[in-house]
Structure formats: structure tokens, C-alpha cells
Amino acid sequence: MNRTTLTILLLSASNVFMTFAWYGHLKNMAHKPWIFAALVSWAIALLEYLLQVPANRIGHQVMNVGQLKILQEVITLSVFVPFSVLYLKERLTLDYLWAGFCLLGAVFFLFRAKLAGA
């Protein structure tokens, strides 16, 4: 498996854990004290970091830091939108689409040298 693909897979898995750590408690721990939710979130976040750190180290071998960061943001939005709609039952609005277009613009500018073959 090439480094870019492995980076994308690890960052995607990391983002699933991150999203649950940051937002999952809003649905299933709303009645618990915030400190309990924070401790559970930290435990979930540990799993996120165990995937994200190697992903960034592997990805940095084939991408610069800006490219890694924007890749992370695209993956974050790709994980967050279904999570917020399906799990948290939030309403899907056009704002998500506009945010996605903005990220596509950022991807273009940070990856245009690679896309042009330079």
C-alpha cells in the first residue's frame, strides 16, 4: 500500500474517533457531569492520536505540512457531516456544501504543483 493511501486510511479512522470524542457525548452523555464526558472523550482521543501521529509521520514523507493539514480538514468534514446528520440528527444545510467547495479550493491551491506534475 502506498504512503498516500495509508495516510488517508489512518487519518480517516483517526477522524472517526476524534468526532466521537469531541461530539459524541452531546447525544449519549448529556445527562452526565461534564468531567465524566471529558474523561471518556480523552480516552477516545487517545485512540485518535495512536492513529493520527503515525498517519502524519507517514504522510509527511510524501506531502508537505500544508498538504497534510488540508487533507486532514477534508477528511474531517467528510466524517463530520454524516456523523452530525445520522448520529446527532442535525439538519443538513447548504452551508456544508459551501464549506466543501471552500475546502476543494484549498486542496487545489495546496496540491496544484503535484496535480500539474511539477
C-alpha positions as YAML, in Angstrom:
chain: A
units: angstrom
residues:
- id: 1
  name: MET
  ca: [0.00, 0.00, 0.00]
- id: 2
  name: ASN
  ca: [1.45, 3.38, -0.92]
- id: 3
  name: ARG
  ca: [2.09, 6.06, 1.70]
- id: 4
  name: THR
  ca: [-0.62, 8.43, 0.50]
- id: 5
  name: THR
  ca: [-3.32, 5.76, 0.66]
- id: 6
  name: LEU
  ca: [-2.13, 4.57, 4.08]
- id: 7
  name: THR
  ca: [-2.13, 8.18, 5.32]
- id: 8
  name: ILE
  ca: [-5.70, 8.71, 4.11]
- id: 9
  name: LEU
  ca: [-6.91, 5.47, 5.72]
- id: 10
  name: LEU
  ca: [-5.22, 6.21, 9.06]
- id: 11
  name: LEU
  ca: [-6.45, 9.82, 9.10]
- id: 12
  name: SER
  ca: [-9.98, 8.66, 8.27]
- id: 13
  name: ALA
  ca: [-10.01, 6.16, 11.12]
- id: 14
  name: SER
  ca: [-8.47, 8.77, 13.41]
- id: 15
  name: ASN
  ca: [-11.21, 11.22, 12.49]
- id: 16
  name: VAL
  ca: [-13.96, 8.77, 13.38]
- id: 17
  name: PHE
  ca: [-12.51, 8.55, 16.90]
- id: 18
  name: MET
  ca: [-11.93, 12.31, 17.02]
- id: 19
  name: THR
  ca: [-15.50, 13.09, 16.03]
- id: 20
  name: PHE
  ca: [-16.92, 10.76, 18.68]
- id: 21
  name: ALA
  ca: [-14.52, 12.16, 21.29]
- id: 22
  name: TRP
  ca: [-15.44, 15.76, 20.52]
- id: 23
  name: TYR
  ca: [-19.15, 15.46, 19.77]
- id: 24
  name: GLY
  ca: [-20.46, 12.01, 20.72]
- id: 25
  name: HIS
  ca: [-21.01, 12.99, 24.34]
- id: 26
  name: LEU
  ca: [-23.56, 15.60, 23.22]
- id: 27
  name: LYS
  ca: [-26.00, 12.81, 22.47]
- id: 28
  name: ASN
  ca: [-25.25, 9.99, 24.85]
- id: 29
  name: MET
  ca: [-23.79, 11.76, 27.90]
- id: 30
  name: ALA
  ca: [-25.82, 14.97, 28.08]
- id: 31
  name: HIS
  ca: [-27.16, 13.93, 31.49]
- id: 32
  name: LYS
  ca: [-23.69, 13.16, 32.92]
- id: 33
  name: PRO
  ca: [-21.39, 15.71, 34.56]
- id: 34
  name: TRP
  ca: [-19.06, 17.42, 32.07]
- id: 35
  name: ILE
  ca: [-15.97, 16.00, 33.81]
- id: 36
  name: PHE
  ca: [-17.19, 12.45, 33.14]
- id: 37
  name: ALA
  ca: [-17.74, 13.30, 29.47]
- id: 38
  name: ALA
  ca: [-14.28, 14.88, 29.32]
- id: 39
  name: LEU
  ca: [-12.58, 11.80, 30.76]
- id: 40
  name: VAL
  ca: [-14.40, 9.47, 28.36]
- id: 41
  name: SER
  ca: [-13.55, 11.82, 25.50]
- id: 42
  name: TRP
  ca: [-9.88, 11.80, 26.47]
- id: 43
  name: ALA
  ca: [-9.87, 8.00, 26.42]
- id: 44
  name: ILE
  ca: [-11.38, 8.03, 22.93]
- id: 45
  name: ALA
  ca: [-8.96, 10.76, 21.86]
- id: 46
  name: LEU
  ca: [-6.03, 8.53, 22.84]
- id: 47
  name: LEU
  ca: [-7.15, 6.09, 20.15]
- id: 48
  name: GLU
  ca: [-7.34, 9.01, 17.73]
- id: 49
  name: TYR
  ca: [-3.77, 10.04, 18.46]
- id: 50
  name: LEU
  ca: [-2.50, 6.47, 18.15]
- id: 51
  name: LEU
  ca: [-3.70, 6.62, 14.53]
- id: 52
  name: GLN
  ca: [-3.09, 10.29, 13.72]
- id: 53
  name: VAL
  ca: [0.56, 10.51, 14.78]
- id: 54
  name: PRO
  ca: [1.70, 7.63, 12.55]
- id: 55
  name: ALA
  ca: [-0.54, 8.94, 9.74]
- id: 56
  name: ASN
  ca: [1.17, 12.33, 9.87]
- id: 57
  name: ARG
  ca: [4.64, 10.79, 10.03]
- id: 58
  name: ILE
  ca: [3.92, 8.56, 7.04]
- id: 59
  name: GLY
  ca: [2.15, 11.33, 5.14]
- id: 60
  name: HIS
  ca: [4.98, 13.81, 5.72]
- id: 61
  name: GLN
  ca: [7.24, 11.53, 3.67]
- id: 62
  name: VAL
  ca: [5.16, 12.31, 0.56]
- id: 63
  name: MET
  ca: [3.40, 15.62, 1.40]
- id: 64
  name: ASN
  ca: [4.32, 18.89, 3.00]
- id: 65
  name: VAL
  ca: [2.67, 20.01, 6.24]
- id: 66
  name: GLY
  ca: [0.17, 22.28, 4.47]
- id: 67
  name: GLN
  ca: [-0.97, 19.43, 2.25]
- id: 68
  name: LEU
  ca: [-1.29, 17.13, 5.26]
- id: 69
  name: LYS
  ca: [-3.36, 19.73, 7.12]
- id: 70
  name: ILE
  ca: [-5.79, 20.38, 4.28]
- id: 71
  name: LEU
  ca: [-6.12, 16.62, 3.70]
- id: 72
  name: GLN
  ca: [-6.99, 16.33, 7.39]
- id: 73
  name: GLU
  ca: [-9.63, 19.07, 7.06]
- id: 74
  name: VAL
  ca: [-11.24, 17.42, 4.03]
- id: 75
  name: ILE
  ca: [-11.37, 14.10, 5.85]
- id: 76
  name: THR
  ca: [-12.73, 15.83, 8.95]
- id: 77
  name: LEU
  ca: [-15.62, 17.37, 7.04]
- id: 78
  name: SER
  ca: [-16.23, 14.08, 5.20]
- id: 79
  name: VAL
  ca: [-16.57, 12.28, 8.54]
- id: 80
  name: PHE
  ca: [-18.32, 15.08, 10.45]
- id: 81
  name: VAL
  ca: [-21.19, 15.70, 8.03]
- id: 82
  name: PRO
  ca: [-22.55, 12.13, 8.04]
- id: 83
  name: PHE
  ca: [-21.93, 11.93, 11.81]
- id: 84
  name: SER
  ca: [-23.87, 15.11, 12.52]
- id: 85
  name: VAL
  ca: [-26.76, 14.13, 10.24]
- id: 86
  name: LEU
  ca: [-27.01, 10.41, 11.03]
- id: 87
  name: TYR
  ca: [-25.87, 10.24, 14.66]
- id: 88
  name: LEU
  ca: [-26.74, 13.65, 16.11]
- id: 89
  name: LYS
  ca: [-29.78, 14.09, 13.85]
- id: 90
  name: GLU
  ca: [-28.70, 17.61, 12.83]
- id: 91
  name: ARG
  ca: [-30.27, 19.15, 9.76]
- id: 92
  name: LEU
  ca: [-28.15, 19.12, 6.60]
- id: 93
  name: THR
  ca: [-27.89, 22.62, 5.18]
- id: 94
  name: LEU
  ca: [-26.30, 24.17, 2.13]
- id: 95
  name: ASP
  ca: [-23.61, 25.62, 4.40]
- id: 96
  name: TYR
  ca: [-21.93, 22.20, 4.40]
- id: 97
  name: LEU
  ca: [-21.84, 22.29, 0.61]
- id: 98
  name: TRP
  ca: [-20.30, 25.77, 0.57]
- id: 99
  name: ALA
  ca: [-17.74, 24.72, 3.17]
- id: 100
  name: GLY
  ca: [-16.90, 21.72, 0.99]
- id: 101
  name: PHE
  ca: [-16.37, 23.97, -2.03]
- id: 102
  name: CYS
  ca: [-14.05, 26.17, 0.01]
- id: 103
  name: LEU
  ca: [-12.05, 23.10, 1.04]
- id: 104
  name: LEU
  ca: [-11.85, 21.96, -2.58]
- id: 105
  name: GLY
  ca: [-10.36, 25.36, -3.41]
- id: 106
  name: ALA
  ca: [-7.82, 24.91, -0.62]
- id: 107
  name: VAL
  ca: [-6.99, 21.42, -1.90]
- id: 108
  name: PHE
  ca: [-6.45, 22.83, -5.38]
- id: 109
  name: PHE
  ca: [-4.05, 25.52, -4.21]
- id: 110
  name: LEU
  ca: [-2.03, 23.25, -1.92]
- id: 111
  name: PHE
  ca: [-1.83, 20.34, -4.37]
- id: 112
  name: ARG
  ca: [-1.71, 22.20, -7.71]
- id: 113
  name: ALA
  ca: [2.03, 21.62, -8.16]
- id: 114
  name: LYS
  ca: [1.53, 17.86, -7.75]
- id: 115
  name: LEU
  ca: [-1.53, 17.93, -9.98]
- id: 116
  name: ALA
  ca: [0.40, 19.78, -12.68]
- id: 117
  name: GLY
  ca: [3.23, 17.25, -12.42]
- id: 118
  name: ALA
  ca: [5.81, 19.66, -11.01]
...
